[in-house]
Structure formats: structure tokens, C-alpha cells
Amino acid sequence: MDLRHLGRTGLRVSRLGLGTLTWGRDTGEQDAAELLKAFWAAGGSLVDTADVYGDGGAEYLLGRLLGGLVPREDMVIATKAGSVPDPDRRFDASRGHLLSALDASLERLNTDHVDLWQVHAFDPATPLEETLQALEIAVGSGRARYAGVSNFSGWQLAKAATWQLAAQGSRTRLASTQMEYSLLQRGIEREVLPAALDLGIGVLPSSPLGRGVLTGKYRQGAVPPESRGASETLAPFVAPYLDDAASRIVDAVAIAADGLAVTPLQVALAWVRDRPGVAAPIVGARTARQLGEALSVEDLSLPDEIRRALDDVSAPVHRYPDQDWSSL
């Protein structure tokens, strides 16, 4: 698998990442082992997790598999901290919480460092400088090699990156931002993506298959019993992308797939993988078969006319201040 630099850093990652959102909850050790081994065998390196995935179970499971199943040195391990696992989905990006969470992550992952440590979300109750100082401490102590953020809006990302760059050479620049991005969710193109491109921050798209909807499995209102849409836990996660607007985009992806003799999954994944600024979409496959289909996209490049057609059918509506008002 080809490698890409993560933003304007020296860290290189596989241009597809393996997500572990369901590990330790819906994905057990045997299935996780098959996924990780297949990913590594295909040249994949970036594995993304978080301290709250499976209430820590995802990190613990990944830690059990590292070293014994795949070489630790071949993997780029990315994890996140800042989410608080309670019913209100709070975020705590204070220095104390973040650094304590990092130590707990390292213990579960059975490693002395992570390659990429990310703040899971912006915390308006904590001064941003305090949050960023935690990243400095983590990298300075060797517990993290690179640092990034997740779910930051455009202004939050720009403010954080500018603070890091203000003392050039003495602060760790942000390597990445992880955001939901797909043909069904192009909201980051309004402000986040332009900021990332300008500041040299790599984009790691989460849910690049529109929470599974872009695979076409929900066409004509079908909800397969083994799908996320049928899961009590994940059905509310999928539901926003089952409306008429999404259906038109899914149909267009299916038509493109038919014309190319590939699957809708491959078309949707190739589209987001090759967007400007994208380093590596994070794929959350549940089975080795699903992962194999995603990995096969390595050899697929969408023809320009198909890419433009998908751009048009999925184009978000951006008005003021994004429009060019110079002629008015």
C-alpha cells in the first residue's frame, strides 16, 4: 500500500487506516486479529483507536495483538483522549485529564509510546493553551511521537495550529485533524479543509463510507439484520443518512460502480481518499471480507468524469460568506 506524509511532518502512514470503534464491544479478539493481520499483510500501517472505544476495550484488545500478531514497529498507532464516558458525552481536555488518560492508554496498548496522540474534541471549558501544553508534554516526554486533534471546527483548528506555530521550532506542530468526511458529509469543505490545507495539517476522514450507507446496503429502505442500522447501539448513528438526499447520492455511487465494474464501497472510498488534503480515510470494517473489499481500492482511481459527476450530485450548499460576492 502506498504511504503518504501526514500533513507537513515526516510521519508517513498508509493511505487507508484501520478503525477500531467497535473493538472490544461488537468485535471480539478473533475477528480483530483477522482484521489486523489482513491489514498489515496488505501494507497497512495506520491503526486508529481511542480511550473510550469499547470503554477502553479497543485499546486493550489492540495491545494484546501488537507484537505477537504483527510487529509493533510496523504499525502507526493513533489514539485519542478527552472524551468522558458518561451519558452526557462530556469532553475534558484539561492537562490533568489528558495526561492521565494517555498513561492509561499506554498501559492498555502495552507500549511505551503512541505514534499519534489526538485530542478527541474541543473543550470550551478549558483554555486551549492548556490543552495544547498537554500535547507538548506528551511529545516532549516521548510518550507520543506526533500530535493532532479531532472534531475541531475551522476556527478552533486554525487557532490551535497558529498557537503551535507562534513559537516556531519550540512547539510541536499539529500533524493531523480527524473529521467525518464522505460523499454524504462534506461539511468540512466549508472551513476545516481550507484551514488544514493552508496550515499543512493532514486530514484523517472518519466514516468515509457515510456510516456504511454508501455501500448501498440500505437502498430501497432495506436494513440488513447484521448491519449497524439494525444495531440498538448504532442505529441512531446511521439514521441521519437514510433520507431522500442521501438516497440520491447513493444511487449515483451505485451507477458509477456499475459502470466501472466495481462496488459502491470502492467508489465512495476512492473518492474521499483522493480529495485534496486527505492523508488516510479510517475504515471501520467489521469482517475480513469487508476489509478486503476496502483494501482492494488501492488499485482504483476514479476517472475524472465520474469524479466530477459525484462532486456535483453531492455538492453541499455554501452561501455567504463562501460565495464570491465581488461581482455584486
PDB file of C-alpha atoms in Angstrom, residues 15-269:
ATOM      1  CA  ARG A  15      -3.243   5.809   2.699  1.00  0.00           C
ATOM      2  CA  LEU A  16      -6.003   3.760   4.321  1.00  0.00           C
ATOM      3  CA  GLY A  17      -6.311   3.465   8.079  1.00  0.00           C
ATOM      4  CA  LEU A  18      -7.940   0.727  10.141  1.00  0.00           C
ATOM      5  CA  GLY A  19     -10.542   1.931  12.640  1.00  0.00           C
ATOM      6  CA  THR A  20     -11.367   0.143  15.891  1.00  0.00           C
ATOM      7  CA  LEU A  21     -14.594   1.851  17.001  1.00  0.00           C
ATOM      8  CA  THR A  22     -16.378  -1.483  17.574  1.00  0.00           C
ATOM      9  CA  TRP A  23     -13.430  -3.425  19.008  1.00  0.00           C
ATOM     10  CA  GLY A  24     -13.989  -4.719  22.498  1.00  0.00           C
ATOM     11  CA  ARG A  25     -17.735  -4.274  22.084  1.00  0.00           C
ATOM     12  CA  ASP A  26     -19.100  -5.761  18.841  1.00  0.00           C
ATOM     13  CA  THR A  27     -15.773  -7.059  17.518  1.00  0.00           C
ATOM     14  CA  GLY A  28     -14.103  -9.777  19.560  1.00  0.00           C
ATOM     15  CA  GLU A  29     -10.470 -10.828  19.714  1.00  0.00           C
ATOM     16  CA  GLN A  30     -10.617 -13.429  16.942  1.00  0.00           C
ATOM     17  CA  ASP A  31     -12.242 -11.074  14.430  1.00  0.00           C
ATOM     18  CA  ALA A  32      -9.940  -8.221  15.453  1.00  0.00           C
ATOM     19  CA  ALA A  33      -6.921 -10.459  14.952  1.00  0.00           C
ATOM     20  CA  GLU A  34      -8.072 -11.374  11.437  1.00  0.00           C
ATOM     21  CA  LEU A  35      -8.628  -7.712  10.576  1.00  0.00           C
ATOM     22  CA  LEU A  36      -5.281  -6.545  11.915  1.00  0.00           C
ATOM     23  CA  LYS A  37      -3.317  -9.345  10.260  1.00  0.00           C
ATOM     24  CA  ALA A  38      -5.012  -8.802   6.884  1.00  0.00           C
ATOM     25  CA  PHE A  39      -4.427  -5.048   7.133  1.00  0.00           C
ATOM     26  CA  TRP A  40      -0.745  -5.496   7.951  1.00  0.00           C
ATOM     27  CA  ALA A  41      -0.291  -8.110   5.203  1.00  0.00           C
ATOM     28  CA  ALA A  42      -1.667  -5.611   2.659  1.00  0.00           C
ATOM     29  CA  GLY A  43       0.892  -2.999   3.733  1.00  0.00           C
ATOM     30  CA  GLY A  44      -1.434  -1.066   6.030  1.00  0.00           C
ATOM     31  CA  SER A  45       0.168   0.720   8.950  1.00  0.00           C
ATOM     32  CA  LEU A  46      -2.194   3.321  10.476  1.00  0.00           C
ATOM     33  CA  VAL A  47      -4.475   1.905  13.189  1.00  0.00           C
ATOM     34  CA  ASP A  48      -6.825   4.400  14.832  1.00  0.00           C
ATOM     35  CA  THR A  49      -8.412   3.935  18.247  1.00  0.00           C
ATOM     36  CA  ALA A  50      -9.495   5.958  21.302  1.00  0.00           C
ATOM     37  CA  ASP A  51      -9.552   5.534  25.048  1.00  0.00           C
ATOM     38  CA  VAL A  52     -13.367   5.445  25.083  1.00  0.00           C
ATOM     39  CA  TYR A  53     -13.881   2.912  22.289  1.00  0.00           C
ATOM     40  CA  GLY A  54     -15.440  -0.083  23.994  1.00  0.00           C
ATOM     41  CA  ASP A  55     -14.811   1.699  27.321  1.00  0.00           C
ATOM     42  CA  GLY A  56     -11.114   1.039  26.839  1.00  0.00           C
ATOM     43  CA  GLY A  57     -11.666  -2.418  25.376  1.00  0.00           C
ATOM     44  CA  ALA A  58     -10.480  -1.416  21.899  1.00  0.00           C
ATOM     45  CA  GLU A  59      -7.103  -0.268  23.176  1.00  0.00           C
ATOM     46  CA  TYR A  60      -6.760  -3.322  25.399  1.00  0.00           C
ATOM     47  CA  LEU A  61      -7.556  -5.644  22.503  1.00  0.00           C
ATOM     48  CA  LEU A  62      -5.144  -3.865  20.185  1.00  0.00           C
ATOM     49  CA  GLY A  63      -2.445  -4.061  22.856  1.00  0.00           C
ATOM     50  CA  ARG A  64      -2.903  -7.828  23.139  1.00  0.00           C
ATOM     51  CA  LEU A  65      -2.397  -8.210  19.390  1.00  0.00           C
ATOM     52  CA  LEU A  66       0.578  -5.896  18.932  1.00  0.00           C
ATOM     53  CA  GLY A  67       3.951  -7.585  18.920  1.00  0.00           C
ATOM     54  CA  GLY A  68       2.609 -11.120  18.981  1.00  0.00           C
ATOM     55  CA  LEU A  69       0.491 -10.966  15.834  1.00  0.00           C
ATOM     56  CA  VAL A  70       2.055  -8.065  13.935  1.00  0.00           C
ATOM     57  CA  PRO A  71       5.330  -6.236  14.584  1.00  0.00           C
ATOM     58  CA  ARG A  72       4.802  -3.124  16.724  1.00  0.00           C
ATOM     59  CA  GLU A  73       7.428  -1.268  14.696  1.00  0.00           C
ATOM     60  CA  ASP A  74       5.383  -1.729  11.519  1.00  0.00           C
ATOM     61  CA  MET A  75       2.311  -0.049  12.982  1.00  0.00           C
ATOM     62  CA  VAL A  76       1.443   3.632  13.346  1.00  0.00           C
ATOM     63  CA  ILE A  77      -0.770   3.588  16.434  1.00  0.00           C
ATOM     64  CA  ALA A  78      -3.078   6.580  16.807  1.00  0.00           C
ATOM     65  CA  THR A  79      -5.296   7.074  19.823  1.00  0.00           C
ATOM     66  CA  LYS A  80      -7.379   9.864  21.311  1.00  0.00           C
ATOM     67  CA  ALA A  81      -8.144  11.326  24.722  1.00  0.00           C
ATOM     68  CA  GLY A  82     -10.574  13.923  26.019  1.00  0.00           C
ATOM     69  CA  SER A  83     -13.927  12.154  25.875  1.00  0.00           C
ATOM     70  CA  VAL A  84     -15.516  11.310  29.200  1.00  0.00           C
ATOM     71  CA  PRO A  85     -17.599   8.105  29.083  1.00  0.00           C
ATOM     72  CA  ASP A  86     -20.802   9.256  30.713  1.00  0.00           C
ATOM     73  CA  PRO A  87     -24.393   9.601  29.381  1.00  0.00           C
ATOM     74  CA  ASP A  88     -23.908  13.315  28.646  1.00  0.00           C
ATOM     75  CA  ARG A  89     -20.883  12.718  26.344  1.00  0.00           C
ATOM     76  CA  ARG A  90     -18.756  15.318  28.091  1.00  0.00           C
ATOM     77  CA  PHE A  91     -15.317  16.405  26.953  1.00  0.00           C
ATOM     78  CA  ASP A  92     -12.440  17.194  29.282  1.00  0.00           C
ATOM     79  CA  ALA A  93      -9.330  18.487  27.569  1.00  0.00           C
ATOM     80  CA  SER A  94      -7.650  19.722  30.725  1.00  0.00           C
ATOM     81  CA  ARG A  95      -3.960  18.969  31.089  1.00  0.00           C
ATOM     82  CA  GLY A  96      -4.548  16.700  34.063  1.00  0.00           C
ATOM     83  CA  HIS A  97      -7.238  14.605  32.394  1.00  0.00           C
ATOM     84  CA  LEU A  98      -5.418  14.286  29.087  1.00  0.00           C
ATOM     85  CA  LEU A  99      -2.087  13.185  30.540  1.00  0.00           C
ATOM     86  CA  SER A 100      -3.711  10.727  32.931  1.00  0.00           C
ATOM     87  CA  ALA A 101      -5.697   9.333  30.005  1.00  0.00           C
ATOM     88  CA  LEU A 102      -2.526   8.971  27.931  1.00  0.00           C
ATOM     89  CA  ASP A 103      -0.813   6.961  30.671  1.00  0.00           C
ATOM     90  CA  ALA A 104      -3.856   4.685  30.900  1.00  0.00           C
ATOM     91  CA  SER A 105      -3.899   4.269  27.108  1.00  0.00           C
ATOM     92  CA  LEU A 106      -0.236   3.276  27.038  1.00  0.00           C
ATOM     93  CA  GLU A 107      -0.876   0.649  29.680  1.00  0.00           C
ATOM     94  CA  ARG A 108      -3.822  -0.824  27.770  1.00  0.00           C
ATOM     95  CA  LEU A 109      -1.922  -0.706  24.480  1.00  0.00           C
ATOM     96  CA  ASN A 110       1.087  -2.411  26.076  1.00  0.00           C
ATOM     97  CA  THR A 111       3.506   0.099  24.574  1.00  0.00           C
ATOM     98  CA  ASP A 112       5.720   2.919  25.811  1.00  0.00           C
ATOM     99  CA  HIS A 113       4.535   5.369  23.167  1.00  0.00           C
ATOM    100  CA  VAL A 114       1.845   6.078  20.619  1.00  0.00           C
ATOM    101  CA  ASP A 115       2.756   7.389  17.199  1.00  0.00           C
ATOM    102  CA  LEU A 116      -0.107   9.894  17.004  1.00  0.00           C
ATOM    103  CA  TRP A 117      -1.977  11.256  20.020  1.00  0.00           C
ATOM    104  CA  GLN A 118      -5.136  13.261  19.316  1.00  0.00           C
ATOM    105  CA  VAL A 119      -7.410  15.480  21.367  1.00  0.00           C
ATOM    106  CA  HIS A 120     -10.803  13.872  20.788  1.00  0.00           C
ATOM    107  CA  ALA A 121     -12.823  17.106  20.756  1.00  0.00           C
ATOM    108  CA  PHE A 122     -12.638  20.800  21.611  1.00  0.00           C
ATOM    109  CA  ASP A 123     -13.352  21.556  25.256  1.00  0.00           C
ATOM    110  CA  PRO A 124     -14.802  25.079  25.658  1.00  0.00           C
ATOM    111  CA  ALA A 125     -14.382  24.905  29.452  1.00  0.00           C
ATOM    112  CA  THR A 126     -10.591  24.528  29.252  1.00  0.00           C
ATOM    113  CA  PRO A 127      -8.234  27.211  27.911  1.00  0.00           C
ATOM    114  CA  LEU A 128      -6.930  25.999  24.574  1.00  0.00           C
ATOM    115  CA  GLU A 129      -3.364  26.808  25.627  1.00  0.00           C
ATOM    116  CA  GLU A 130      -3.672  24.333  28.493  1.00  0.00           C
ATOM    117  CA  THR A 131      -4.883  21.610  26.150  1.00  0.00           C
ATOM    118  CA  LEU A 132      -2.023  22.246  23.738  1.00  0.00           C
ATOM    119  CA  GLN A 133       0.510  22.257  26.570  1.00  0.00           C
ATOM    120  CA  ALA A 134      -0.563  18.677  27.302  1.00  0.00           C
ATOM    121  CA  LEU A 135       0.416  17.769  23.736  1.00  0.00           C
ATOM    122  CA  GLU A 136       3.799  19.409  24.292  1.00  0.00           C
ATOM    123  CA  ILE A 137       4.379  17.422  27.459  1.00  0.00           C
ATOM    124  CA  ALA A 138       3.340  14.161  25.795  1.00  0.00           C
ATOM    125  CA  VAL A 139       5.662  14.632  22.830  1.00  0.00           C
ATOM    126  CA  GLY A 140       8.490  16.052  24.941  1.00  0.00           C
ATOM    127  CA  SER A 141       8.376  13.058  27.278  1.00  0.00           C
ATOM    128  CA  GLY A 142       8.431  10.588  24.386  1.00  0.00           C
ATOM    129  CA  ARG A 143       5.019   9.145  25.207  1.00  0.00           C
ATOM    130  CA  ALA A 144       3.712  10.436  21.869  1.00  0.00           C
ATOM    131  CA  ARG A 145       5.650  10.939  18.664  1.00  0.00           C
ATOM    132  CA  TYR A 146       3.172  13.285  16.936  1.00  0.00           C
ATOM    133  CA  ALA A 147       0.053  15.158  17.985  1.00  0.00           C
ATOM    134  CA  GLY A 148      -3.252  16.021  16.363  1.00  0.00           C
ATOM    135  CA  VAL A 149      -6.847  16.952  17.040  1.00  0.00           C
ATOM    136  CA  SER A 150     -10.264  15.559  16.218  1.00  0.00           C
ATOM    137  CA  ASN A 151     -13.676  17.150  15.688  1.00  0.00           C
ATOM    138  CA  PHE A 152     -12.350  20.727  15.837  1.00  0.00           C
ATOM    139  CA  SER A 153     -14.234  23.345  13.807  1.00  0.00           C
ATOM    140  CA  GLY A 154     -12.384  25.540  11.333  1.00  0.00           C
ATOM    141  CA  TRP A 155     -11.694  28.389  13.734  1.00  0.00           C
ATOM    142  CA  GLN A 156     -10.734  26.011  16.540  1.00  0.00           C
ATOM    143  CA  LEU A 157      -8.279  24.182  14.288  1.00  0.00           C
ATOM    144  CA  ALA A 158      -6.788  27.434  12.980  1.00  0.00           C
ATOM    145  CA  LYS A 159      -6.418  28.863  16.487  1.00  0.00           C
ATOM    146  CA  ALA A 160      -4.745  25.710  17.796  1.00  0.00           C
ATOM    147  CA  ALA A 161      -2.368  25.395  14.848  1.00  0.00           C
ATOM    148  CA  THR A 162      -1.468  29.097  14.966  1.00  0.00           C
ATOM    149  CA  TRP A 163      -0.652  28.870  18.678  1.00  0.00           C
ATOM    150  CA  GLN A 164       1.601  25.893  17.992  1.00  0.00           C
ATOM    151  CA  LEU A 165       3.367  27.736  15.158  1.00  0.00           C
ATOM    152  CA  ALA A 166       3.741  31.015  17.057  1.00  0.00           C
ATOM    153  CA  ALA A 167       6.967  29.850  18.688  1.00  0.00           C
ATOM    154  CA  GLN A 168       8.362  28.095  15.659  1.00  0.00           C
ATOM    155  CA  GLY A 169      10.788  25.338  16.402  1.00  0.00           C
ATOM    156  CA  SER A 170       9.944  25.035  20.086  1.00  0.00           C
ATOM    157  CA  ARG A 171       6.395  23.710  19.876  1.00  0.00           C
ATOM    158  CA  THR A 172       5.038  20.542  18.314  1.00  0.00           C
ATOM    159  CA  ARG A 173       3.076  21.401  15.191  1.00  0.00           C
ATOM    160  CA  LEU A 174      -0.256  19.680  14.689  1.00  0.00           C
ATOM    161  CA  ALA A 175       0.141  16.752  12.339  1.00  0.00           C
ATOM    162  CA  SER A 176      -3.488  15.921  11.732  1.00  0.00           C
ATOM    163  CA  THR A 177      -7.159  16.564  12.215  1.00  0.00           C
ATOM    164  CA  GLN A 178      -9.657  13.710  12.211  1.00  0.00           C
ATOM    165  CA  MET A 179     -13.100  14.635  10.927  1.00  0.00           C
ATOM    166  CA  GLU A 180     -16.102  12.903   9.413  1.00  0.00           C
ATOM    167  CA  TYR A 181     -15.839  13.248   5.635  1.00  0.00           C
ATOM    168  CA  SER A 182     -17.606  11.398   2.841  1.00  0.00           C
ATOM    169  CA  LEU A 183     -19.855  11.935  -0.153  1.00  0.00           C
ATOM    170  CA  LEU A 184     -22.719  12.175   2.357  1.00  0.00           C
ATOM    171  CA  GLN A 185     -20.931  14.589   4.684  1.00  0.00           C
ATOM    172  CA  ARG A 186     -18.848  17.290   3.038  1.00  0.00           C
ATOM    173  CA  GLY A 187     -19.239  19.901   5.752  1.00  0.00           C
ATOM    174  CA  ILE A 188     -15.503  20.132   6.425  1.00  0.00           C
ATOM    175  CA  GLU A 189     -15.025  21.661   2.981  1.00  0.00           C
ATOM    176  CA  ARG A 190     -16.524  24.909   4.255  1.00  0.00           C
ATOM    177  CA  GLU A 191     -13.760  25.883   6.706  1.00  0.00           C
ATOM    178  CA  VAL A 192     -11.893  22.909   8.193  1.00  0.00           C
ATOM    179  CA  LEU A 193     -10.391  21.597   4.973  1.00  0.00           C
ATOM    180  CA  PRO A 194      -9.184  25.010   3.714  1.00  0.00           C
ATOM    181  CA  ALA A 195      -7.603  25.660   7.121  1.00  0.00           C
ATOM    182  CA  ALA A 196      -5.904  22.251   7.123  1.00  0.00           C
ATOM    183  CA  LEU A 197      -4.550  22.753   3.599  1.00  0.00           C
ATOM    184  CA  ASP A 198      -3.223  26.206   4.415  1.00  0.00           C
ATOM    185  CA  LEU A 199      -1.602  25.117   7.675  1.00  0.00           C
ATOM    186  CA  GLY A 200      -0.158  21.845   6.420  1.00  0.00           C
ATOM    187  CA  ILE A 201      -2.321  19.612   8.600  1.00  0.00           C
ATOM    188  CA  GLY A 202      -3.225  16.161   7.297  1.00  0.00           C
ATOM    189  CA  VAL A 203      -6.899  15.158   7.238  1.00  0.00           C
ATOM    190  CA  LEU A 204      -7.929  11.723   8.510  1.00  0.00           C
ATOM    191  CA  PRO A 205     -11.547  11.195   7.375  1.00  0.00           C
ATOM    192  CA  SER A 206     -13.681   9.143   9.721  1.00  0.00           C
ATOM    193  CA  SER A 207     -16.856   7.434   8.446  1.00  0.00           C
ATOM    194  CA  PRO A 208     -15.621   7.721   4.828  1.00  0.00           C
ATOM    195  CA  LEU A 209     -18.449   5.393   3.757  1.00  0.00           C
ATOM    196  CA  GLY A 210     -21.169   7.620   5.192  1.00  0.00           C
ATOM    197  CA  ARG A 211     -21.582   5.424   8.279  1.00  0.00           C
ATOM    198  CA  GLY A 212     -21.959   2.434   5.971  1.00  0.00           C
ATOM    199  CA  VAL A 213     -24.772   3.914   3.891  1.00  0.00           C
ATOM    200  CA  LEU A 214     -22.595   4.467   0.804  1.00  0.00           C
ATOM    201  CA  THR A 215     -22.084   0.709   0.460  1.00  0.00           C
ATOM    202  CA  GLY A 216     -25.664   0.576  -0.835  1.00  0.00           C
ATOM    203  CA  LYS A 217     -26.831  -1.888   1.786  1.00  0.00           C
ATOM    204  CA  TYR A 218     -29.726   0.377   2.833  1.00  0.00           C
ATOM    205  CA  ARG A 219     -31.123   1.055  -0.657  1.00  0.00           C
ATOM    206  CA  GLN A 220     -34.909   0.834  -1.031  1.00  0.00           C
ATOM    207  CA  GLY A 221     -35.277   1.113   2.730  1.00  0.00           C
ATOM    208  CA  ALA A 222     -33.658  -2.232   3.493  1.00  0.00           C
ATOM    209  CA  VAL A 223     -31.960  -2.619   6.867  1.00  0.00           C
ATOM    210  CA  PRO A 224     -29.892  -5.837   6.870  1.00  0.00           C
ATOM    211  CA  PRO A 225     -30.128  -7.588  10.251  1.00  0.00           C
ATOM    212  CA  GLU A 226     -26.342  -7.706  10.683  1.00  0.00           C
ATOM    213  CA  SER A 227     -25.806  -4.036   9.785  1.00  0.00           C
ATOM    214  CA  ARG A 228     -25.151  -1.040  12.021  1.00  0.00           C
ATOM    215  CA  GLY A 229     -28.604   0.240  11.136  1.00  0.00           C
ATOM    216  CA  ALA A 230     -30.100  -2.780  12.867  1.00  0.00           C
ATOM    217  CA  SER A 231     -27.923  -2.388  15.959  1.00  0.00           C
ATOM    218  CA  GLU A 232     -29.573  -0.877  19.011  1.00  0.00           C
ATOM    219  CA  THR A 233     -26.346   0.955  19.791  1.00  0.00           C
ATOM    220  CA  LEU A 234     -25.514   2.249  16.297  1.00  0.00           C
ATOM    221  CA  ALA A 235     -28.941   2.674  14.621  1.00  0.00           C
ATOM    222  CA  PRO A 236     -29.190   6.344  15.736  1.00  0.00           C
ATOM    223  CA  PHE A 237     -25.713   6.871  14.265  1.00  0.00           C
ATOM    224  CA  VAL A 238     -26.853   5.663  10.822  1.00  0.00           C
ATOM    225  CA  ALA A 239     -30.358   7.170  10.759  1.00  0.00           C
ATOM    226  CA  PRO A 240     -29.396  10.752   9.692  1.00  0.00           C
ATOM    227  CA  TYR A 241     -28.049   9.384   6.396  1.00  0.00           C
ATOM    228  CA  LEU A 242     -31.142   7.480   5.358  1.00  0.00           C
ATOM    229  CA  ASP A 243     -33.089  10.444   3.948  1.00  0.00           C
ATOM    230  CA  ASP A 244     -34.017  11.264   0.335  1.00  0.00           C
ATOM    231  CA  ALA A 245     -30.997  13.498  -0.264  1.00  0.00           C
ATOM    232  CA  ALA A 246     -28.642  10.724   0.787  1.00  0.00           C
ATOM    233  CA  SER A 247     -30.552   8.230  -1.350  1.00  0.00           C
ATOM    234  CA  ARG A 248     -29.863  10.262  -4.497  1.00  0.00           C
ATOM    235  CA  ILE A 249     -26.149  10.273  -3.759  1.00  0.00           C
ATOM    236  CA  VAL A 250     -26.108   6.546  -3.004  1.00  0.00           C
ATOM    237  CA  ASP A 251     -27.875   5.872  -6.305  1.00  0.00           C
ATOM    238  CA  ALA A 252     -25.255   7.914  -8.162  1.00  0.00           C
ATOM    239  CA  VAL A 253     -22.456   5.958  -6.473  1.00  0.00           C
ATOM    240  CA  ALA A 254     -24.149   2.683  -7.434  1.00  0.00           C
ATOM    241  CA  ILE A 255     -24.452   3.787 -11.070  1.00  0.00           C
ATOM    242  CA  ALA A 256     -20.764   4.756 -11.133  1.00  0.00           C
ATOM    243  CA  ALA A 257     -19.837   1.403  -9.604  1.00  0.00           C
ATOM    244  CA  ASP A 258     -21.808  -0.478 -12.245  1.00  0.00           C
ATOM    245  CA  GLY A 259     -20.049   1.450 -14.991  1.00  0.00           C
ATOM    246  CA  LEU A 260     -16.626   0.677 -13.565  1.00  0.00           C
ATOM    247  CA  ALA A 261     -17.434  -2.944 -12.673  1.00  0.00           C
ATOM    248  CA  VAL A 262     -16.536  -2.325  -9.026  1.00  0.00           C
ATOM    249  CA  THR A 263     -18.577  -1.977  -5.843  1.00  0.00           C
ATOM    250  CA  PRO A 264     -20.191   1.176  -4.398  1.00  0.00           C
ATOM    251  CA  LEU A 265     -17.861   0.841  -1.387  1.00  0.00           C
ATOM    252  CA  GLN A 266     -14.835   1.065  -3.645  1.00  0.00           C
ATOM    253  CA  VAL A 267     -16.155   4.109  -5.498  1.00  0.00           C
ATOM    254  CA  ALA A 268     -17.051   6.002  -2.323  1.00  0.00           C
ATOM    255  CA  LEU A 269     -13.738   5.187  -0.661  1.00  0.00           C
TER     256      LEU A 269
END
